[in-house]
Rosetta silent file (secondary structure, phi, psi, omega in degrees, C-alpha in Angstrom):
SEQUENCE: VESATELFSKAFESDPTIAYCLANLTQKQRDDCRPRVIRAIITAATLNAGTIDEVNDWKCCGAVLTPGHMMDDFMSLIRSGMPFAMWSMGFWGCYRAITEMGPMSMACKEKVLPGQGKCYYILYVATAPSGRRQGLCSALVKHYQQLAVRDEVPIYLEATSRYSCSLYQKLGFSVVDEFTVGRGKHATDGRLEDGGPGVKIWGMIWRPEVCTKT
SCORE:     score description
SCORE:     0.000 S_00000001
   1 L     0.000  -40.650 -176.443   -3.692   -3.893   16.811 S_00000001
   2 H   -66.231  -42.007  178.762   -2.098   -6.343   14.390 S_00000001
   3 H   -64.009  -40.862  178.478   -3.387   -4.592   11.264 S_00000001
   4 H   -66.328  -41.590  178.650   -2.215   -1.243   12.609 S_00000001
   5 H   -59.584  -44.510 -179.854    1.170   -2.693   13.553 S_00000001
   6 H   -62.299  -45.864 -178.833    1.669   -4.061   10.061 S_00000001
   7 H   -65.253  -47.719 -178.944    0.758   -0.768    8.385 S_00000001
   8 H   -64.066  -39.893 -177.946    2.847    1.378   10.739 S_00000001
   9 H   -61.722  -39.608  178.513    5.855   -0.963   10.563 S_00000001
  10 H   -73.477  -42.685 -176.545    5.978   -0.694    6.786 S_00000001
  11 H   -66.506  -33.851 -177.015    5.236    3.030    6.689 S_00000001
  12 L  -102.595   24.328 -179.291    7.913    3.883    9.257 S_00000001
  13 L   -57.558  -36.715 -179.278   10.563    1.537    7.871 S_00000001
  14 L  -110.878   18.551  179.343   12.872    4.486    7.179 S_00000001
  15 L   -61.250  127.753 -174.370   11.638    6.786    9.945 S_00000001
  16 H   -65.251  -31.755 -179.667   14.706    8.610   11.292 S_00000001
  17 H   -71.490  -36.870  176.138   13.699    8.452   14.969 S_00000001
  18 H   -69.032  -42.683  177.674   13.230    4.684   14.828 S_00000001
  19 H   -60.650  -37.111  177.564   16.477    4.325   12.869 S_00000001
  20 H   -61.748  -47.661 -179.304   18.184    6.418   15.543 S_00000001
  21 H   -65.511  -34.711 -173.982   16.998    4.161   18.359 S_00000001
  22 L  -103.350   20.189 -171.528   17.901    0.965   16.475 S_00000001
  23 L   -62.210  -26.353 -178.217   21.132    2.208   14.906 S_00000001
  24 L   -87.196   -2.401 -178.718   23.334   -0.441   16.529 S_00000001
  25 L   -91.858  158.998  173.424   21.243   -3.356   15.244 S_00000001
  26 L   -73.244  167.762  179.794   21.640   -5.250   11.989 S_00000001
  27 H   -59.121  -42.547  179.119   19.060   -4.735    9.247 S_00000001
  28 H   -63.991  -42.537  179.035   17.349   -8.026   10.142 S_00000001
  29 H   -63.195  -39.013  177.987   17.300   -7.115   13.813 S_00000001
  30 H   -64.134  -42.787 -179.593   15.793   -3.719   12.979 S_00000001
  31 H   -65.647  -31.193  177.733   13.111   -5.330   10.814 S_00000001
  32 H   -78.301  -36.853 -173.989   12.255   -7.732   13.656 S_00000001
  33 H   -77.107  -38.878 -173.739   12.369   -5.099   16.378 S_00000001
  34 H   -53.671  -51.281  179.261   10.394   -2.312   14.717 S_00000001
  35 H   -65.850  -30.186  177.798    6.982   -4.085   14.767 S_00000001
  36 H   -63.668  -45.297 -178.825    7.578   -5.275   18.339 S_00000001
  37 H   -66.863  -46.245 -179.648    8.142   -1.737   19.553 S_00000001
  38 H   -63.118  -42.940  178.605    5.237   -0.285   17.567 S_00000001
  39 H   -59.890  -43.685 -179.099    2.903   -3.088   18.702 S_00000001
  40 H   -63.953  -41.550 -178.574    3.855   -2.487   22.331 S_00000001
  41 H   -64.777  -48.735 -176.383    3.299    1.272   22.056 S_00000001
  42 H   -74.580  -27.386  174.263   -0.129    1.096   20.447 S_00000001
  43 H   -67.396  -44.604  176.996   -1.202   -1.782   22.715 S_00000001
  44 H   -59.732  -37.374  178.569   -0.222    0.262   25.769 S_00000001
  45 H   -64.347  -46.196 -178.211   -2.219    3.146   24.312 S_00000001
  46 H   -66.929  -27.436  176.581   -5.359    1.043   23.819 S_00000001
  47 L   -74.348  -11.295  179.107   -5.048   -0.255   27.380 S_00000001
  48 L  -123.047   45.180  175.070   -5.216    3.378   28.511 S_00000001
  49 L    67.645   16.898  173.063   -8.269    4.537   26.525 S_00000001
  50 L   -76.732  164.070 -179.257   -6.297    5.150   23.343 S_00000001
  51 E  -127.805  152.371  170.725   -7.895    4.430   19.983 S_00000001
  52 E  -116.276  123.626 -174.635   -6.853    2.927   16.668 S_00000001
  53 E  -123.452  131.999 -178.897   -8.761    4.409   13.750 S_00000001
  54 E  -121.650  156.326 -179.119   -8.684    3.188   10.151 S_00000001
  55 E  -128.092  134.728  172.453   -9.916    4.610    6.870 S_00000001
  56 L    55.875   54.395  176.660  -11.010    2.817    3.713 S_00000001
  57 L    57.697   52.622  174.349  -10.289   -0.763    4.808 S_00000001
  58 L    66.599   26.448  172.465   -6.910   -0.055    6.433 S_00000001
  59 L   -80.270  -19.029  175.050   -5.519    2.095    3.639 S_00000001
  60 E  -145.569  146.575 -175.292   -4.858    4.703    6.314 S_00000001
  61 E  -149.289  147.925  175.925   -4.575    4.304   10.054 S_00000001
  62 E  -137.546  151.184  174.586   -3.988    6.400   13.145 S_00000001
  63 E  -128.166  130.261 -173.622   -3.276    5.699   16.800 S_00000001
  64 E  -141.846  143.238  170.462   -4.045    8.352   19.390 S_00000001
  65 E   -88.723  133.595 -178.596   -4.084    8.796   23.155 S_00000001
  66 L   -85.417  160.683 -174.776   -7.301   10.403   24.352 S_00000001
  67 L   -55.183  137.337  176.275   -7.388   13.388   26.753 S_00000001
  68 L    83.949    6.316 -178.188   -6.390   12.738   30.342 S_00000001
  69 L  -122.293  147.250  179.009   -4.634    9.446   29.680 S_00000001
  70 L  -127.915  172.788  177.530   -0.969    8.443   29.676 S_00000001
  71 L  -111.029   29.408 -175.903    0.961    5.280   28.877 S_00000001
  72 L  -102.055    8.806  176.653    2.918    5.188   32.131 S_00000001
  73 L   -70.053  124.241 -172.706    0.726    2.684   33.967 S_00000001
  74 H   -58.727  -47.797 -176.925    3.059   -0.128   35.050 S_00000001
  75 H   -66.844  -34.675  177.632    0.668   -3.017   34.492 S_00000001
  76 H   -64.732  -40.197  178.680   -0.346   -1.700   31.072 S_00000001
  77 H   -64.141  -39.503  177.716    3.298   -1.563   30.024 S_00000001
  78 H   -64.975  -48.502 -177.668    3.784   -5.159   31.175 S_00000001
  79 H   -65.191  -28.107 -178.460    0.634   -6.368   29.409 S_00000001
  80 H   -76.105  -12.855 -176.075    1.581   -4.544   26.213 S_00000001
  81 L    85.602   16.175 -177.566    4.841   -6.462   25.902 S_00000001
  82 H   -61.339  -40.960  178.824    6.931   -3.323   26.344 S_00000001
  83 H   -58.510  -42.419  178.695    9.698   -5.004   28.400 S_00000001
  84 H   -66.182  -40.350  178.836   10.300   -7.558   25.626 S_00000001
  85 H   -62.499  -43.227  178.970   10.174   -4.821   22.985 S_00000001
  86 H   -65.889  -38.350  177.746   12.725   -2.756   24.903 S_00000001
  87 H   -60.540  -40.737 -178.044   14.930   -5.810   25.357 S_00000001
  88 H   -68.899  -18.867  177.442   14.929   -6.402   21.607 S_00000001
  89 H   -73.866  -18.417 -177.426   16.180   -2.835   21.082 S_00000001
  90 H    81.603  170.837 -176.491   19.422   -3.690   22.841 S_00000001
  91 H   -58.628  -50.227 -174.808   21.286   -1.627   25.420 S_00000001
  92 H   -68.468  -33.806  176.809   21.992    1.361   23.191 S_00000001
  93 H   -63.606  -45.951  177.620   18.461    1.466   21.815 S_00000001
  94 H   -63.816  -41.985 -179.405   17.004    1.562   25.320 S_00000001
  95 H   -59.161  -46.429 -179.219   19.616    4.085   26.409 S_00000001
  96 H   -64.956  -43.557 -177.393   18.751    6.460   23.563 S_00000001
  97 H   -67.124  -40.192 -172.755   14.996    6.112   24.055 S_00000001
  98 H   -85.327  -40.105 -172.766   15.060    6.488   27.842 S_00000001
  99 H   -96.721  -20.191 -178.150   17.846    9.008   28.462 S_00000001
 100 H  -118.024  -64.810 -172.926   17.697   11.262   25.407 S_00000001
 101 H   -66.147  -43.507 -179.557   14.616   11.073   23.209 S_00000001
 102 H   -58.046  -55.555 -179.994   12.106   10.463   26.015 S_00000001
 103 H   -61.785  -38.434  179.898   13.141   13.396   28.236 S_00000001
 104 H   -68.217  -36.530  177.274   13.504   15.792   25.281 S_00000001
 105 H   -64.655  -45.562 -179.991   10.079   14.796   23.992 S_00000001
 106 H   -64.405  -38.127  179.464    8.468   15.358   27.389 S_00000001
 107 H   -65.387  -37.790  178.776   10.208   18.722   27.762 S_00000001
 108 H   -64.341  -46.483  179.681    8.907   19.821   24.361 S_00000001
 109 H   -65.291  -36.835 -179.137    5.324   18.883   25.238 S_00000001
 110 H   -63.180  -29.060 -179.457    5.656   20.514   28.653 S_00000001
 111 H   -61.826  -38.101 -175.175    6.441   23.850   26.991 S_00000001
 112 H  -104.019  -22.957  179.455    3.029   24.095   25.410 S_00000001
 113 L  -131.088   71.600 -176.582    0.966   21.841   27.697 S_00000001
 114 L   -65.558  149.975  175.752    2.403   22.270   31.199 S_00000001
 115 L    66.108   38.736  179.578    1.371   20.022   34.025 S_00000001
 116 L    55.097   47.029  178.815    0.159   17.138   31.860 S_00000001
 117 L   -57.684  141.023 -176.963   -2.436   19.327   30.175 S_00000001
 118 L   -67.368  139.431  178.867   -5.243   17.346   28.565 S_00000001
 119 L  -166.025  165.368  164.043   -4.986   16.799   24.823 S_00000001
 120 E   -85.633  128.409 -177.589   -5.345   14.293   22.040 S_00000001
 121 E  -113.767  106.216  179.468   -1.854   12.913   21.484 S_00000001
 122 E   -77.364  116.947  179.103   -1.349   11.505   17.993 S_00000001
 123 E   -84.551  -48.969 -179.634    1.164    8.667   18.218 S_00000001
 124 E  -145.182  143.418  164.740    1.101    7.498   14.607 S_00000001
 125 E  -140.011  129.406 -178.540   -0.680    8.307   11.373 S_00000001
 126 E  -150.103  154.245  179.254    0.275    6.444    8.203 S_00000001
 127 E  -122.007  135.373  175.926   -1.093    5.597    4.782 S_00000001
 128 L   -68.870  154.340  179.222   -0.537    2.372    2.839 S_00000001
 129 H   -52.050  -37.399 -178.252    0.993    2.750   -0.659 S_00000001
 130 H   -71.845  -12.248 -177.768   -2.367    1.870   -2.240 S_00000001
 131 H  -109.428    4.101 -176.346   -4.062    4.708   -0.373 S_00000001
 132 L   -73.188  155.029  179.241   -1.648    7.554   -1.034 S_00000001
 133 L    62.352   28.048  176.901   -2.618   10.793   -2.787 S_00000001
 134 L  -118.013    3.785  179.396   -6.274   10.240   -1.903 S_00000001
 135 L    75.898   16.309 -175.654   -6.464   12.635    1.036 S_00000001
 136 H   -70.159  -41.682  178.988   -6.962    9.812    3.537 S_00000001
 137 H   -61.914  -45.592  178.596   -4.361   11.036    6.016 S_00000001
 138 H   -61.454  -39.783  179.629   -5.819   14.538    5.964 S_00000001
 139 H   -63.402  -40.149 -179.537   -9.314   13.125    6.431 S_00000001
 140 H   -68.458  -42.934  178.319   -8.218   11.136    9.476 S_00000001
 141 H   -63.428  -39.296  177.591   -6.458   14.102   11.052 S_00000001
 142 H   -64.171  -32.124  174.138   -9.546   16.243   10.428 S_00000001
 143 H   -62.395  -44.271  177.545  -11.565   13.572   12.249 S_00000001
 144 H   -64.169  -35.934  178.284   -9.273   13.991   15.249 S_00000001
 145 H   -65.051  -36.782  176.735   -9.690   17.759   14.965 S_00000001
 146 H   -63.969  -39.532  177.309  -13.464   17.358   15.134 S_00000001
 147 H   -65.021  -39.647  179.814  -13.058   15.325   18.326 S_00000001
 148 H   -65.397  -38.955  176.162  -10.771   17.998   19.752 S_00000001
 149 H   -63.193  -44.697  179.906  -13.351   20.698   18.986 S_00000001
 150 H   -59.183  -43.884 -175.298  -16.047   18.605   20.659 S_00000001
 151 H   -91.687   -3.292  177.995  -13.937   18.047   23.774 S_00000001
 152 L    56.877   47.721  176.754  -12.399   21.543   23.749 S_00000001
 153 L  -134.682  157.449  177.817   -8.822   20.288   24.000 S_00000001
 154 L   -81.445  175.240  173.469   -5.794   20.668   21.706 S_00000001
 155 E  -118.209  133.559  177.626   -4.008   18.006   19.676 S_00000001
 156 E  -120.623  145.235  175.271   -0.294   17.365   20.153 S_00000001
 157 E  -156.487  170.266  174.915    2.074   15.341   17.992 S_00000001
 158 E  -126.341  117.910  178.497    5.711   15.099   17.007 S_00000001
 159 E   -85.740  137.565 -175.219    6.636   15.194   13.327 S_00000001
 160 L  -112.140   12.165  174.599    9.762   13.249   12.412 S_00000001
 161 L  -152.763  156.816  178.031   10.365   14.610    8.914 S_00000001
 162 H   -62.531  -34.136 -179.907   10.117   17.947    7.137 S_00000001
 163 H   -63.330  -49.341 -178.824    7.479   16.421    4.864 S_00000001
 164 H   -67.514  -35.175  176.846    5.188   15.383    7.714 S_00000001
 165 H   -60.762  -45.063  179.213    5.797   18.698    9.478 S_00000001
 166 H   -63.514  -40.586  179.047    4.728   20.547    6.328 S_00000001
 167 H   -60.917  -46.375 -179.463    1.665   18.323    5.953 S_00000001
 168 H   -68.202  -32.955  176.349    0.490   19.030    9.492 S_00000001
 169 H   -62.595  -37.363  178.010    1.115   22.746    9.057 S_00000001
 170 H   -65.726  -22.749  179.297   -1.250   22.696    6.082 S_00000001
 171 L   -94.284   10.025  174.048   -3.845   21.180    8.412 S_00000001
 172 L    99.675    0.406  178.220   -3.497   24.055   10.870 S_00000001
 173 L   -76.533  149.813  175.184   -0.839   22.717   13.248 S_00000001
 174 E  -121.434  150.149 -179.330    1.903   25.040   14.461 S_00000001
 175 E   -77.872  124.716  177.457    5.430   24.146   15.536 S_00000001
 176 E   -80.986  -48.630 -177.690    5.910   24.392   19.296 S_00000001
 177 E  -166.419  163.109  174.100    9.624   23.692   19.303 S_00000001
 178 E  -118.317  141.118  172.525   12.316   21.689   17.546 S_00000001
 179 E  -139.337  155.298 -174.649   14.737   19.345   19.257 S_00000001
 180 E  -123.292  129.575  176.230   17.557   17.177   17.983 S_00000001
 181 E  -108.260  150.354  177.305   18.594   13.742   19.213 S_00000001
 182 L    72.918   21.118 -179.189   21.894   12.036   18.458 S_00000001
 183 L   -60.654  130.428  179.988   23.732   15.265   17.701 S_00000001
 184 L    86.043   -7.644 -177.180   27.374   14.532   16.880 S_00000001
 185 L  -130.176  -16.980 -174.721   26.748   10.790   16.594 S_00000001
 186 E  -131.462  149.840  173.496   23.943   10.283   14.065 S_00000001
 187 L   -77.184  173.097 -179.840   23.080   11.334   10.526 S_00000001
 188 L   -64.451  -23.677  179.178   19.790   13.076    9.746 S_00000001
 189 L   -91.368    5.273  176.238   18.288    9.699    8.780 S_00000001
 190 L    97.554  -13.720  179.698   19.224    8.168   12.143 S_00000001
 191 L   -66.715  155.399  174.972   22.245    6.145   11.036 S_00000001
 192 E   -65.965  132.889  178.850   25.430    6.253   13.101 S_00000001
 193 L  -157.285  113.707  178.722   27.732    8.996   11.821 S_00000001
 194 L   -58.633  126.627 -179.937   30.642   10.547   13.695 S_00000001
 195 L    76.255    8.480 -177.855   30.060   14.275   13.883 S_00000001
 196 L   -65.593  159.206 -177.547   26.619   13.939   12.302 S_00000001
 197 L   -74.534  -14.520 -178.575   23.952   16.622   12.761 S_00000001
 198 L    88.192 -179.298 -176.105   21.516   14.271   14.494 S_00000001
 199 E  -106.133  123.855 -178.562   17.800   13.693   13.992 S_00000001
 200 E   -91.946  139.739  178.923   15.442   16.655   14.172 S_00000001
 201 E  -130.142  137.924 -178.016   11.947   16.326   15.642 S_00000001
 202 E  -110.375  115.497  171.531    9.200   18.952   15.523 S_00000001
 203 E   -78.183  131.520 -174.085    6.734   19.240   18.401 S_00000001
 204 E  -134.839  149.916  179.879    3.416   20.499   16.988 S_00000001
 205 E  -137.220  148.916  172.664    0.049   21.564   18.347 S_00000001
 206 E  -130.023  130.518 -179.185   -3.410   22.282   16.980 S_00000001
 207 L  -112.624  146.594 -179.740   -5.958   24.131   19.053 S_00000001
 208 H   -56.382  -27.449  179.625   -9.746   24.175   18.577 S_00000001
 209 H   -60.219  -28.946  179.234   -9.633   27.987   18.304 S_00000001
 210 H   -61.111  -39.557 -179.081   -7.941   27.529   14.931 S_00000001
 211 H   -69.957  -41.539 -175.733  -11.078   25.826   13.640 S_00000001
 212 H   -71.334  -21.352 -179.144  -13.485   28.406   15.013 S_00000001
 213 H   -87.623  -14.985 -175.776  -11.527   31.265   13.436 S_00000001
 214 L  -103.614    0.000    0.000  -11.470   29.727    9.933 S_00000001
């Protein structure tokens, strides 16, 4: 968990959805809070049959929830340190995560996988600077696709940038829907901005049928 937390924290330093949630904090507070939140999320995932997978000695890493599992178990959230992580986000960070981004994210997933349909849910995939342009991210995602084919379930994720959305599309993912958080209050990079367009998020899915047809 610690190695994954370190890699994800650095890779998502400028992630617009994280910046959106932590927009009211100082830079130091954001740098302290980001790994706490990421650690809590991936710990909660591993406590609920999630996996952390690394490539080439942690040059690339992914965290995924396996089919039929959620992160809403109360004791798992306590054990993961989620309450402390949420506290460090401050009132507005918690408010944004719980009342806006969370419900919109669930609604997006519900459109394509109604009734808590089983799937692999990719939480994070990131590559260290030393591992970029080596195809490691694609290799890891293809590994998840092989698991999805084996288990006959789709893969769901949410892309938080046009670049990552484009990357996943090249790997066979299709956009389910787009939703925007912080509209009128945040810039596209998540910073506070009066009248800003907000942060766009792309819900995406990959189905095993895509593999069998290609």
